[in-house]
Tab-separated table of N, CA and C in Angstrom:
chain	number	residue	atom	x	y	z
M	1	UNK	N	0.825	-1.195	0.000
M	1	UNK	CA	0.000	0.000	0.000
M	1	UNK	C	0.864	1.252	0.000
M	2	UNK	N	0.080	2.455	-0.141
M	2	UNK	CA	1.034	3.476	-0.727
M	2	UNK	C	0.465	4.535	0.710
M	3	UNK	N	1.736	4.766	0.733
M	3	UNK	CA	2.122	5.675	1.907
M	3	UNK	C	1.060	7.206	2.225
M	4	UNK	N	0.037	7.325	1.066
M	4	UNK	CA	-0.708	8.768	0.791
M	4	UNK	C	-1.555	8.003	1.256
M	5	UNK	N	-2.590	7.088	0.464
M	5	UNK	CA	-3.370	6.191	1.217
M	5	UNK	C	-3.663	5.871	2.456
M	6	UNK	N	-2.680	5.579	3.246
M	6	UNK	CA	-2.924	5.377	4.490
M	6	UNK	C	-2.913	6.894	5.719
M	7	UNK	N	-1.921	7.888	4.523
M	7	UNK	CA	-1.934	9.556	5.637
M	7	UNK	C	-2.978	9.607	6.432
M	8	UNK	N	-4.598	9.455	5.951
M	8	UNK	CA	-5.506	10.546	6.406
M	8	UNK	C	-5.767	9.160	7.935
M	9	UNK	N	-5.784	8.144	7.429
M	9	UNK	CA	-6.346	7.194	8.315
M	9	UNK	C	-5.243	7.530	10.107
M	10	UNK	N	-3.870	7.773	9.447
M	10	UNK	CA	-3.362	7.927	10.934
M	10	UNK	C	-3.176	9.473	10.981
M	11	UNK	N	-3.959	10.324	10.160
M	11	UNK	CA	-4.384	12.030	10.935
M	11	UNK	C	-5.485	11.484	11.908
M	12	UNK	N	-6.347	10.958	11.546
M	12	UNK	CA	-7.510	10.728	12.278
M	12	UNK	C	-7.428	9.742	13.715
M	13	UNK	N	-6.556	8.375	13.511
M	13	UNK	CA	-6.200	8.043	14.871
M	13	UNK	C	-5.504	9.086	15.550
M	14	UNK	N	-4.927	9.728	14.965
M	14	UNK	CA	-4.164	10.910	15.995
M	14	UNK	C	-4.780	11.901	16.506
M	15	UNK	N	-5.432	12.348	16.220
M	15	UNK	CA	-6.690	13.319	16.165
M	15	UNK	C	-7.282	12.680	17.304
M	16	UNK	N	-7.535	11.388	16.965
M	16	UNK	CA	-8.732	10.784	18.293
M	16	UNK	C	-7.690	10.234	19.342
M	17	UNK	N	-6.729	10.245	19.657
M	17	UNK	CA	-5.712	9.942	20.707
M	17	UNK	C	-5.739	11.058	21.274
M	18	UNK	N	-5.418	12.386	20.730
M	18	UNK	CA	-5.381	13.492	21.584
M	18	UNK	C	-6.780	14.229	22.218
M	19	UNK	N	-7.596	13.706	21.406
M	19	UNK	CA	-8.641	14.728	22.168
M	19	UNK	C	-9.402	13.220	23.425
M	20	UNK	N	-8.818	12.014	23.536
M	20	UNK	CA	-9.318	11.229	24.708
M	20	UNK	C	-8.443	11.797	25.675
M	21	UNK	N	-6.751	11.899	25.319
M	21	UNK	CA	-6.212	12.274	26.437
M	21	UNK	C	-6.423	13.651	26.708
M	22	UNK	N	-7.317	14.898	26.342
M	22	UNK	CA	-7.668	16.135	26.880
M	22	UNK	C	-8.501	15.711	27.563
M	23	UNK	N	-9.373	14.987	27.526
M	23	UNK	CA	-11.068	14.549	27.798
M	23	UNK	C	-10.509	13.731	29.324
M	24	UNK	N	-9.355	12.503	29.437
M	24	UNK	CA	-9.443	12.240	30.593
M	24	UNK	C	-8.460	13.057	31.492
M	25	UNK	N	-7.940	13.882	30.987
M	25	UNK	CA	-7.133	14.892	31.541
M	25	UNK	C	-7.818	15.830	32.360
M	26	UNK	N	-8.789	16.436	31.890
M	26	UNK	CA	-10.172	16.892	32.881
M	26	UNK	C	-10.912	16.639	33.504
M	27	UNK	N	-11.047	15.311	33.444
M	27	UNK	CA	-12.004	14.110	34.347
M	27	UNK	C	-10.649	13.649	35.620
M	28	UNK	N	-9.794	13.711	35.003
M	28	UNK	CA	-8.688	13.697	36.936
M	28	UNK	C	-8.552	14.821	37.037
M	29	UNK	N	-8.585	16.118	36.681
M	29	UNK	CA	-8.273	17.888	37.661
M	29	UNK	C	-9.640	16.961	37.989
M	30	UNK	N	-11.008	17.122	37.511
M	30	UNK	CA	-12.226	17.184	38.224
M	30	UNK	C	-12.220	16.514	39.349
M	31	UNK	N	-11.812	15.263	39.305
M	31	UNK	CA	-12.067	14.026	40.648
M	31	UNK	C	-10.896	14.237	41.670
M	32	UNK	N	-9.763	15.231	41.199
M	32	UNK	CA	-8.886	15.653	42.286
M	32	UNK	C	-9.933	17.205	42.908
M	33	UNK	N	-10.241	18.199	42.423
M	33	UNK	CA	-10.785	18.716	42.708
M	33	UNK	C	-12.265	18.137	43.724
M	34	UNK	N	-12.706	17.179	43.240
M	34	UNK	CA	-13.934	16.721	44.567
M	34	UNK	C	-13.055	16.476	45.462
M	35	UNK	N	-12.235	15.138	45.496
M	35	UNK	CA	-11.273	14.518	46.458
M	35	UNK	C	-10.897	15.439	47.661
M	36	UNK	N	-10.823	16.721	46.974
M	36	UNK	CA	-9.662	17.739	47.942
M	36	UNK	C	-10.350	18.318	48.685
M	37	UNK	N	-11.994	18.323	48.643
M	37	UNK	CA	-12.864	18.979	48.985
M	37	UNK	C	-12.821	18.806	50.845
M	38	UNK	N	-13.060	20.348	51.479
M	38	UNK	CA	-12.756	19.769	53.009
M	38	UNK	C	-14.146	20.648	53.811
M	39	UNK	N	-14.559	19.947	55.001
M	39	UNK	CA	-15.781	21.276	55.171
M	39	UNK	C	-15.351	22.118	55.579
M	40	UNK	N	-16.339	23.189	55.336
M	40	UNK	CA	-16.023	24.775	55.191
M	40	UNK	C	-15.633	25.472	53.754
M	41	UNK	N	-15.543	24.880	52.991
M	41	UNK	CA	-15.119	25.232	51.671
M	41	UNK	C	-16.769	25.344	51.310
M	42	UNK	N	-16.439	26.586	50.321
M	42	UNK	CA	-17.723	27.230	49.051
M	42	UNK	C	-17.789	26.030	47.585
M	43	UNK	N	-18.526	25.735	47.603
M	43	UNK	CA	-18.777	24.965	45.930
M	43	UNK	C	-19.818	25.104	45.548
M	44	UNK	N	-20.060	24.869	44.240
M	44	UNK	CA	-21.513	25.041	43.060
M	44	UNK	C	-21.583	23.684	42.247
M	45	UNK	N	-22.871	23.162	42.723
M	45	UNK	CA	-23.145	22.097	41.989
M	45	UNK	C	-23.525	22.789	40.738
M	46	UNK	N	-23.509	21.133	40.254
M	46	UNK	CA	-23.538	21.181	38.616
M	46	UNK	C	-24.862	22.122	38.174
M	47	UNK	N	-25.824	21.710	38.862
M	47	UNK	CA	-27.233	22.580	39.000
M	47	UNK	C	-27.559	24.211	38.790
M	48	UNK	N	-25.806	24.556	39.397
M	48	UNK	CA	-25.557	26.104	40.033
M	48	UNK	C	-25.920	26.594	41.060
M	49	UNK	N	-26.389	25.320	41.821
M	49	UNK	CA	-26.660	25.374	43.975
M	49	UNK	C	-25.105	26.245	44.350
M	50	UNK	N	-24.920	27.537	45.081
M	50	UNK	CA	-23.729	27.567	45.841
M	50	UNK	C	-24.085	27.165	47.409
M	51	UNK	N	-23.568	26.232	47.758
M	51	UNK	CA	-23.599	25.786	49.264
M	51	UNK	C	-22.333	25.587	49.983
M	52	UNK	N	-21.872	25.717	51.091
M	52	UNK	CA	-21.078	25.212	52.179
M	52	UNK	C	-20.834	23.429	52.342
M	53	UNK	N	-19.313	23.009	52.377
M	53	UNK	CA	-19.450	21.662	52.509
M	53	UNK	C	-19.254	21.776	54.034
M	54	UNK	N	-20.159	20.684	54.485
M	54	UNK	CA	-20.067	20.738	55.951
M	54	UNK	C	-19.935	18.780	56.441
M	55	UNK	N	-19.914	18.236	55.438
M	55	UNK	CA	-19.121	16.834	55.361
M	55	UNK	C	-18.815	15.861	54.230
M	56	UNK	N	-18.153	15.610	54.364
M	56	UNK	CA	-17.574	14.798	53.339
M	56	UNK	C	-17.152	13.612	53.581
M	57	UNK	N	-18.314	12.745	52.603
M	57	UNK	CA	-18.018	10.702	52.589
M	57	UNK	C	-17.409	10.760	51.262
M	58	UNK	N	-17.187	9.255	51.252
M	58	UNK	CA	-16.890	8.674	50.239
M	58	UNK	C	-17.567	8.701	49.034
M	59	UNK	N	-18.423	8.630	48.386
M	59	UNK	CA	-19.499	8.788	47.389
M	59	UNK	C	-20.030	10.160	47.404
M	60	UNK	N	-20.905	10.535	48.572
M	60	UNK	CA	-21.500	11.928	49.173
M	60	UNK	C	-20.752	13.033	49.262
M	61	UNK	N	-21.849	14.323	49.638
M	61	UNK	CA	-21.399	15.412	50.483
M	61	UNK	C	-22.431	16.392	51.023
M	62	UNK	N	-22.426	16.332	52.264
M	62	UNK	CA	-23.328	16.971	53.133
M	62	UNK	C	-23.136	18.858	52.684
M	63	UNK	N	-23.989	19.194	52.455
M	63	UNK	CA	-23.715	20.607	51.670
M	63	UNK	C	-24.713	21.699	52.575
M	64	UNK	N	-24.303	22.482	53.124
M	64	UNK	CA	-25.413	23.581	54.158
M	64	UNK	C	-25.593	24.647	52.797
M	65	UNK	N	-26.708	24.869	52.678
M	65	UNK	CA	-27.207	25.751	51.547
M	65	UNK	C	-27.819	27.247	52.466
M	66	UNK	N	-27.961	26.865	53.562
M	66	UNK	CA	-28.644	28.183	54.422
M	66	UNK	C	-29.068	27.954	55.555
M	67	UNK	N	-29.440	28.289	56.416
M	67	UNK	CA	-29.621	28.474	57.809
M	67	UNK	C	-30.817	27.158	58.076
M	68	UNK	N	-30.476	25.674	58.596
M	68	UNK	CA	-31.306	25.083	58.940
M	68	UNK	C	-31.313	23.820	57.464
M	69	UNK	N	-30.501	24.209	56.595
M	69	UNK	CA	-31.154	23.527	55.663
M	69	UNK	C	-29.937	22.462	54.992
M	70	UNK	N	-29.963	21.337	54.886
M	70	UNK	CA	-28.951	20.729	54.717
M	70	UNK	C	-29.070	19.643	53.802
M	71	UNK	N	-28.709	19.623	52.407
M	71	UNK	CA	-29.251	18.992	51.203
M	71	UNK	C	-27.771	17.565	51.166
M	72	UNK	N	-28.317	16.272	51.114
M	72	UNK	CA	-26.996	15.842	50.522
M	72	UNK	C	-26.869	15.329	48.735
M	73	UNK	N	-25.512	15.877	48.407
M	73	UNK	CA	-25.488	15.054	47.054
M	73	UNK	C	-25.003	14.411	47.251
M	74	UNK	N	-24.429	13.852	45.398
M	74	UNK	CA	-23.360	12.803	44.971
M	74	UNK	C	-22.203	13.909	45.367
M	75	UNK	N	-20.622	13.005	45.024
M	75	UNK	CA	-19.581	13.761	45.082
M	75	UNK	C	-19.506	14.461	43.401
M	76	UNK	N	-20.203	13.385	42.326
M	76	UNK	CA	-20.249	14.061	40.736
M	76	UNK	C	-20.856	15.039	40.588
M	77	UNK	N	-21.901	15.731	41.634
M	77	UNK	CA	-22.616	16.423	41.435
M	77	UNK	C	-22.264	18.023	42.136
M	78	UNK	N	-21.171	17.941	42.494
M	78	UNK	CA	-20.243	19.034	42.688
M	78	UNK	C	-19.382	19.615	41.140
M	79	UNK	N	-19.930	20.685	41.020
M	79	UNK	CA	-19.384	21.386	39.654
M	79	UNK	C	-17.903	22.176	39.908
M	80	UNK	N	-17.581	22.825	41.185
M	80	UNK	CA	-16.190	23.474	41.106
M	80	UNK	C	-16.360	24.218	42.630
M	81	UNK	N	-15.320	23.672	43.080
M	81	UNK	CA	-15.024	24.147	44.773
M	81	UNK	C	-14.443	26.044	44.648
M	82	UNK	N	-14.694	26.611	44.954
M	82	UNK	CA	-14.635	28.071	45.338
M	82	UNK	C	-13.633	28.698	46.163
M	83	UNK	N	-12.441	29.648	45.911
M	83	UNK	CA	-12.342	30.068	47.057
M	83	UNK	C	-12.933	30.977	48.043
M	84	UNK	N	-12.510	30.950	49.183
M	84	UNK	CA	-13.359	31.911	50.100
M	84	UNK	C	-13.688	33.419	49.504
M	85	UNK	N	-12.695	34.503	48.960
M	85	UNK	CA	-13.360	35.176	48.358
M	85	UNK	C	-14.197	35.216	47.271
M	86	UNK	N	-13.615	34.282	46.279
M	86	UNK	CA	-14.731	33.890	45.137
M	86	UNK	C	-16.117	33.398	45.715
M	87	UNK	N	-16.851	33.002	46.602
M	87	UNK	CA	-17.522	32.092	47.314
M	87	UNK	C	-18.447	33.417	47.864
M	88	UNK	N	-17.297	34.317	48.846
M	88	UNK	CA	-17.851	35.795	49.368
M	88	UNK	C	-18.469	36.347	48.596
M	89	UNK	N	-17.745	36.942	47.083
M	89	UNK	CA	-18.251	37.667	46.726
M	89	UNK	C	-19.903	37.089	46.101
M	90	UNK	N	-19.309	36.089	45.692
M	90	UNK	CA	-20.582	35.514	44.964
M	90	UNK	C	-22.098	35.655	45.723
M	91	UNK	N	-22.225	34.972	46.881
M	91	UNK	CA	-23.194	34.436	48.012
M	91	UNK	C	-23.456	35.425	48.698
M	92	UNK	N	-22.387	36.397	49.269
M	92	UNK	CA	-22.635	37.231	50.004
M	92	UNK	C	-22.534	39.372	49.485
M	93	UNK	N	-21.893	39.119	48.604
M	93	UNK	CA	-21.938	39.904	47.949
M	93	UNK	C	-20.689	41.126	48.460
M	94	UNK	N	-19.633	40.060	49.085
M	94	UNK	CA	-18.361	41.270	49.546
M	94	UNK	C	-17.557	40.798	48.785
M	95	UNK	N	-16.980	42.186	47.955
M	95	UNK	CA	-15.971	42.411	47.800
M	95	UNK	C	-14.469	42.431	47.989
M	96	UNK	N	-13.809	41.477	47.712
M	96	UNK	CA	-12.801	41.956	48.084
M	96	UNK	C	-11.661	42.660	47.593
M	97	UNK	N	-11.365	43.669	48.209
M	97	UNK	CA	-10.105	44.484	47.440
M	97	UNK	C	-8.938	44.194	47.127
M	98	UNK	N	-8.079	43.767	45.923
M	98	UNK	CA	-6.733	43.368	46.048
M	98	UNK	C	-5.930	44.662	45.812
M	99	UNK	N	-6.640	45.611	45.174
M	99	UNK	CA	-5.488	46.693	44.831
M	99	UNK	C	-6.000	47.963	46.011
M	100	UNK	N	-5.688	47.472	47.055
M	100	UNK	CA	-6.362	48.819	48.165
M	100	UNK	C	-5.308	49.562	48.637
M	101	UNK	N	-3.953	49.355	48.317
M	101	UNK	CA	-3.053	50.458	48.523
M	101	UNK	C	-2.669	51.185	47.020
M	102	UNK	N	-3.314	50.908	45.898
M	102	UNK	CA	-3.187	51.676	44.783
M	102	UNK	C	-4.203	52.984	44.839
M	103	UNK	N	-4.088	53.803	44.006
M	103	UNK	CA	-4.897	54.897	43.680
M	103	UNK	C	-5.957	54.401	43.110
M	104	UNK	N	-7.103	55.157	43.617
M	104	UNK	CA	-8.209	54.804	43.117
M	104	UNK	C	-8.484	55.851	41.533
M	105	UNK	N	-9.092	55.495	40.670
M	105	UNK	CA	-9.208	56.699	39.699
M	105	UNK	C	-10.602	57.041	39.840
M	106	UNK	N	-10.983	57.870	39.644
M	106	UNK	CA	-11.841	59.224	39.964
M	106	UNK	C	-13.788	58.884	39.153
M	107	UNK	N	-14.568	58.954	39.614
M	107	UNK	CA	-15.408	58.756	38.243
M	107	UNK	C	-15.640	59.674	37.476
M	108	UNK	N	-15.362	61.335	38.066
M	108	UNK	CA	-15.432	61.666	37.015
M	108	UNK	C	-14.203	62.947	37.015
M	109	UNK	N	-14.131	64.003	36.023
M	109	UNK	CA	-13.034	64.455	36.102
M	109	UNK	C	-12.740	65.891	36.688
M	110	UNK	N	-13.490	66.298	37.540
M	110	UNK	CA	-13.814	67.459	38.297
M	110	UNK	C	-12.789	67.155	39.227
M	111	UNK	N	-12.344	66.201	40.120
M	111	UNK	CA	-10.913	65.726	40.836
M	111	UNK	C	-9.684	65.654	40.444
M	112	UNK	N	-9.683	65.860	39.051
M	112	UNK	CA	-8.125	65.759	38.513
M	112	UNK	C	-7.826	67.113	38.334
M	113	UNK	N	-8.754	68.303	37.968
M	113	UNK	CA	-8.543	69.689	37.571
M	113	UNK	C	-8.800	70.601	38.759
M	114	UNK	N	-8.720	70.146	40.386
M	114	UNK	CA	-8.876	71.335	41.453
M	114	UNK	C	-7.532	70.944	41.545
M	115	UNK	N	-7.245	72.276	42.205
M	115	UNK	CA	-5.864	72.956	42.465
M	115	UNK	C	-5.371	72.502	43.988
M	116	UNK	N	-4.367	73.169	44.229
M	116	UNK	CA	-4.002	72.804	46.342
M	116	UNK	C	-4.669	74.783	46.705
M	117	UNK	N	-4.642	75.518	45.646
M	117	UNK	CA	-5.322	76.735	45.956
M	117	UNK	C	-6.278	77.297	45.361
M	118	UNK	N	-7.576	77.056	46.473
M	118	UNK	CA	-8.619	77.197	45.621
M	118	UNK	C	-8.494	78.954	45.213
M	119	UNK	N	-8.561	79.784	46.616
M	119	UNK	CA	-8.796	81.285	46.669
M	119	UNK	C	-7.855	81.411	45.291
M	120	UNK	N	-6.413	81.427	45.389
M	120	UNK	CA	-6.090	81.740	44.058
M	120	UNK	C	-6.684	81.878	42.696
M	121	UNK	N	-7.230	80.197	42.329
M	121	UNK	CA	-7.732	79.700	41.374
M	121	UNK	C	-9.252	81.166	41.191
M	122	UNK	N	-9.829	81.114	42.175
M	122	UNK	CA	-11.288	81.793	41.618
M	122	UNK	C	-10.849	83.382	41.533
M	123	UNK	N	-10.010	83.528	42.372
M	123	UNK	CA	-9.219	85.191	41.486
M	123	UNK	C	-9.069	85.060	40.363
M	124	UNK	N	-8.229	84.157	40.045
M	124	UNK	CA	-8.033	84.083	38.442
M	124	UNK	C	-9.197	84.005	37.643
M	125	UNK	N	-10.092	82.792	38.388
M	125	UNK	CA	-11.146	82.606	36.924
M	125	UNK	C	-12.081	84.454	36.704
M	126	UNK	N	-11.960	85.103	38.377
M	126	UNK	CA	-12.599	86.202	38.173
M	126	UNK	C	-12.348	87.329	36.954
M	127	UNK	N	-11.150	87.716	37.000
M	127	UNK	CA	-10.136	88.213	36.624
M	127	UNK	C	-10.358	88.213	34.694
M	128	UNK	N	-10.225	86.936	33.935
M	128	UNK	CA	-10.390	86.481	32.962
M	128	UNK	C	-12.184	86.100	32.757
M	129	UNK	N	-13.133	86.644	33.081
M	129	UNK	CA	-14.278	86.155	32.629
M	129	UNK	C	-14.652	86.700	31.338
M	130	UNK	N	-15.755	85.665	30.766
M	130	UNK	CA	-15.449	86.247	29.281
M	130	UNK	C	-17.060	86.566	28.782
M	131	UNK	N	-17.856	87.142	28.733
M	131	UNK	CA	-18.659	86.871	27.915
M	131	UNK	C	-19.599	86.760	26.737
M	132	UNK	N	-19.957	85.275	26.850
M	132	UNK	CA	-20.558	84.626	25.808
M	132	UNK	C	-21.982	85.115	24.618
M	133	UNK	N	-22.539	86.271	25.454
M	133	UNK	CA	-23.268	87.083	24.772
M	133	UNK	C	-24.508	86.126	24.870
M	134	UNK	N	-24.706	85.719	26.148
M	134	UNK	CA	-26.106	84.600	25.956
M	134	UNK	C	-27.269	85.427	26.001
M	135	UNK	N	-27.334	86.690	26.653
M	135	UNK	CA	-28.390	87.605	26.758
M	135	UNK	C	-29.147	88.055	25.480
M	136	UNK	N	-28.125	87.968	24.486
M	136	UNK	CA	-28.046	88.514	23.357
M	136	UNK	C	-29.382	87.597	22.457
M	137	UNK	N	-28.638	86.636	22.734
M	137	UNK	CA	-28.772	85.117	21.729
M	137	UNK	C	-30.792	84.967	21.956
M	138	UNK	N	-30.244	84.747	23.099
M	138	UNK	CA	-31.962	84.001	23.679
M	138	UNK	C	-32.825	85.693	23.145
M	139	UNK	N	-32.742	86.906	23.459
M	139	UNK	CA	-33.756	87.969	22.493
M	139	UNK	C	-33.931	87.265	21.712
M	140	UNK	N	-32.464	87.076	20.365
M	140	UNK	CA	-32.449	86.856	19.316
M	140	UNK	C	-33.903	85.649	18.817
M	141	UNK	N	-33.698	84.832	19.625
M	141	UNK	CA	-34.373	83.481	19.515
M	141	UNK	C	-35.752	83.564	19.533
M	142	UNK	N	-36.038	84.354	20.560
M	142	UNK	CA	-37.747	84.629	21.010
M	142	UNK	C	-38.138	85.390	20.262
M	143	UNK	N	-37.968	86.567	19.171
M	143	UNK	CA	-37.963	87.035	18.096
M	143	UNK	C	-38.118	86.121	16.942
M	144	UNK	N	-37.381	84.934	16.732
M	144	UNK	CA	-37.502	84.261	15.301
M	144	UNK	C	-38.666	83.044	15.777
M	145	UNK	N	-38.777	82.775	17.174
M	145	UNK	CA	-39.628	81.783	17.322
M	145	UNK	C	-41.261	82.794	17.172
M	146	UNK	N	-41.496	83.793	17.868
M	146	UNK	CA	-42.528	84.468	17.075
M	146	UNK	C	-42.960	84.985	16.050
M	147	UNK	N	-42.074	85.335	15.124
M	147	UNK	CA	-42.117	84.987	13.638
M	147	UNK	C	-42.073	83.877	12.954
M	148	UNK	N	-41.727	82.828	13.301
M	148	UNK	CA	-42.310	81.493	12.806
M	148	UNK	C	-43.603	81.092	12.934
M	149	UNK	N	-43.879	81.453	14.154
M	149	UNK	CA	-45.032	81.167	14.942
M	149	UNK	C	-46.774	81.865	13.641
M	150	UNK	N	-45.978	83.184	13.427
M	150	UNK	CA	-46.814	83.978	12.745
M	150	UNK	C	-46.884	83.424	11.166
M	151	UNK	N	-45.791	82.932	10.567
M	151	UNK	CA	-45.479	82.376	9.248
M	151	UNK	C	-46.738	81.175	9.657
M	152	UNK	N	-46.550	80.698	10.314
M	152	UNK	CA	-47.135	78.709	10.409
M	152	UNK	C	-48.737	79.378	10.368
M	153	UNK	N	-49.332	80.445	11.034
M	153	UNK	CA	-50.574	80.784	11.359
M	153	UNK	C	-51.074	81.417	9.832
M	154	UNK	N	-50.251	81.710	8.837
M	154	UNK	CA	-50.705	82.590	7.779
M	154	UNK	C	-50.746	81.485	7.028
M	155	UNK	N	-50.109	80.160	6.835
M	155	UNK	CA	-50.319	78.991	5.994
M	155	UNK	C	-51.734	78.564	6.320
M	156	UNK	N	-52.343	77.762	5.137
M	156	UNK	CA	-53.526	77.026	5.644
M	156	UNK	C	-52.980	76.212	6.022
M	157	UNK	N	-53.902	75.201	6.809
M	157	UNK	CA	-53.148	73.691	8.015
M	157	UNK	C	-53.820	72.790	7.003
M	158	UNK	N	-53.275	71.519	6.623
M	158	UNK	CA	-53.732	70.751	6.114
M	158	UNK	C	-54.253	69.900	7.091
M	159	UNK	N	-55.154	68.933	6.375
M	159	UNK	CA	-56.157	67.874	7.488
M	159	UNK	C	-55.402	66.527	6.829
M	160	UNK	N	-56.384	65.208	7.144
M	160	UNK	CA	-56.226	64.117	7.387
M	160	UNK	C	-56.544	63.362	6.136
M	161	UNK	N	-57.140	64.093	5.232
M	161	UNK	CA	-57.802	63.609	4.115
M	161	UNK	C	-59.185	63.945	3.795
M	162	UNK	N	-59.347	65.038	4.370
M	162	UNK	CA	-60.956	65.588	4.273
M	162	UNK	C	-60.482	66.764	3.307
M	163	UNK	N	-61.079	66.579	2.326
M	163	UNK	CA	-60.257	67.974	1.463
M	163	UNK	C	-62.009	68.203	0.678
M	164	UNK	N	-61.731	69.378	0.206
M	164	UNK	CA	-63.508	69.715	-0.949
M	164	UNK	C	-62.955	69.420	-2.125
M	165	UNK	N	-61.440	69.509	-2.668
M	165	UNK	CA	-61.343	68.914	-4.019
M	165	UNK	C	-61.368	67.960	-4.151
M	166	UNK	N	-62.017	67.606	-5.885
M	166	UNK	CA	-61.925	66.549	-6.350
M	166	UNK	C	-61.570	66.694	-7.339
């Protein structure tokens, strides 16, 4: 047999060798991940239950979901153990800070442009005021809006389809 012939047949065993060994490669992190499981640890069943392990058998796991309430599963039925802040933030809704000795940035930008002197600063802005002629503008405006007003009133208004021509 000829060496082209047979190429595609061992792309394809190869192909299927590697994606069993990805496939059981994730099925041991997973079953080390239950294994390691200890109570007091945060996890989410497969379901998306987040509960507290509060014991752990062989097969099982006693899981506290809330005050009084204590569900048991399988150990398969644990989707991914949590850490305590991942677990916090999730369930309880705290935050935790990792960058709390960095600078915080601002939301908006009125904090980046004050000075260490304010009195200075408003001399100055006094000093340089400029104006914009808004007094001007708005006459201007109330003038052309009442002459529009008067244009629209000298047109006839058309209707809806009620007209006398035909």
């Amino acid at each position: 047999m000829n060496i082209v012939t047979l190429l595609p047949f061992i792309v394809l065993i190869g192909a299927m060798v590697l994606m069993t060994r990805s496939a059981k490669k994730k099925q041991q992190q997973a079953a080390n991940m239950r294994n390691e499981m200890q109570p007091g640890s945060g996890v989410r069943t497969i379901g998306g239950m987040y509960a507290t392990v509060k014991e752990v058998n062989e097969d099982t796991v006693l899981l506290d979901a809330g005050p009084g309430v204590e569900l048991l599963f399988a150990k398969n039925a644990i989707g991914a153990v949590l850490t305590d802040d991942e677990y916090n933030r999730i369930v309880h809704g705290i935050e935790h800070d990792l960058k709390s000795d960095s600078d915080v940035v601002p939301d908006d930008a009125s904090s980046l442009t004050e000075t260490d002197e304010p009195a200075a600063a408003a001399a100055a802005s006094d000093e340089k005021s400029v104006d914009l002629g808004k007094k001007d503008e708005t006459e201007e405006t109330s003038d052309d809006i009442e002459a529009a007003e008067a244009k629209t009133d000298a047109e006839p208004k058309k209707t809806d389809g009620d007209s006398d021509a035909k």
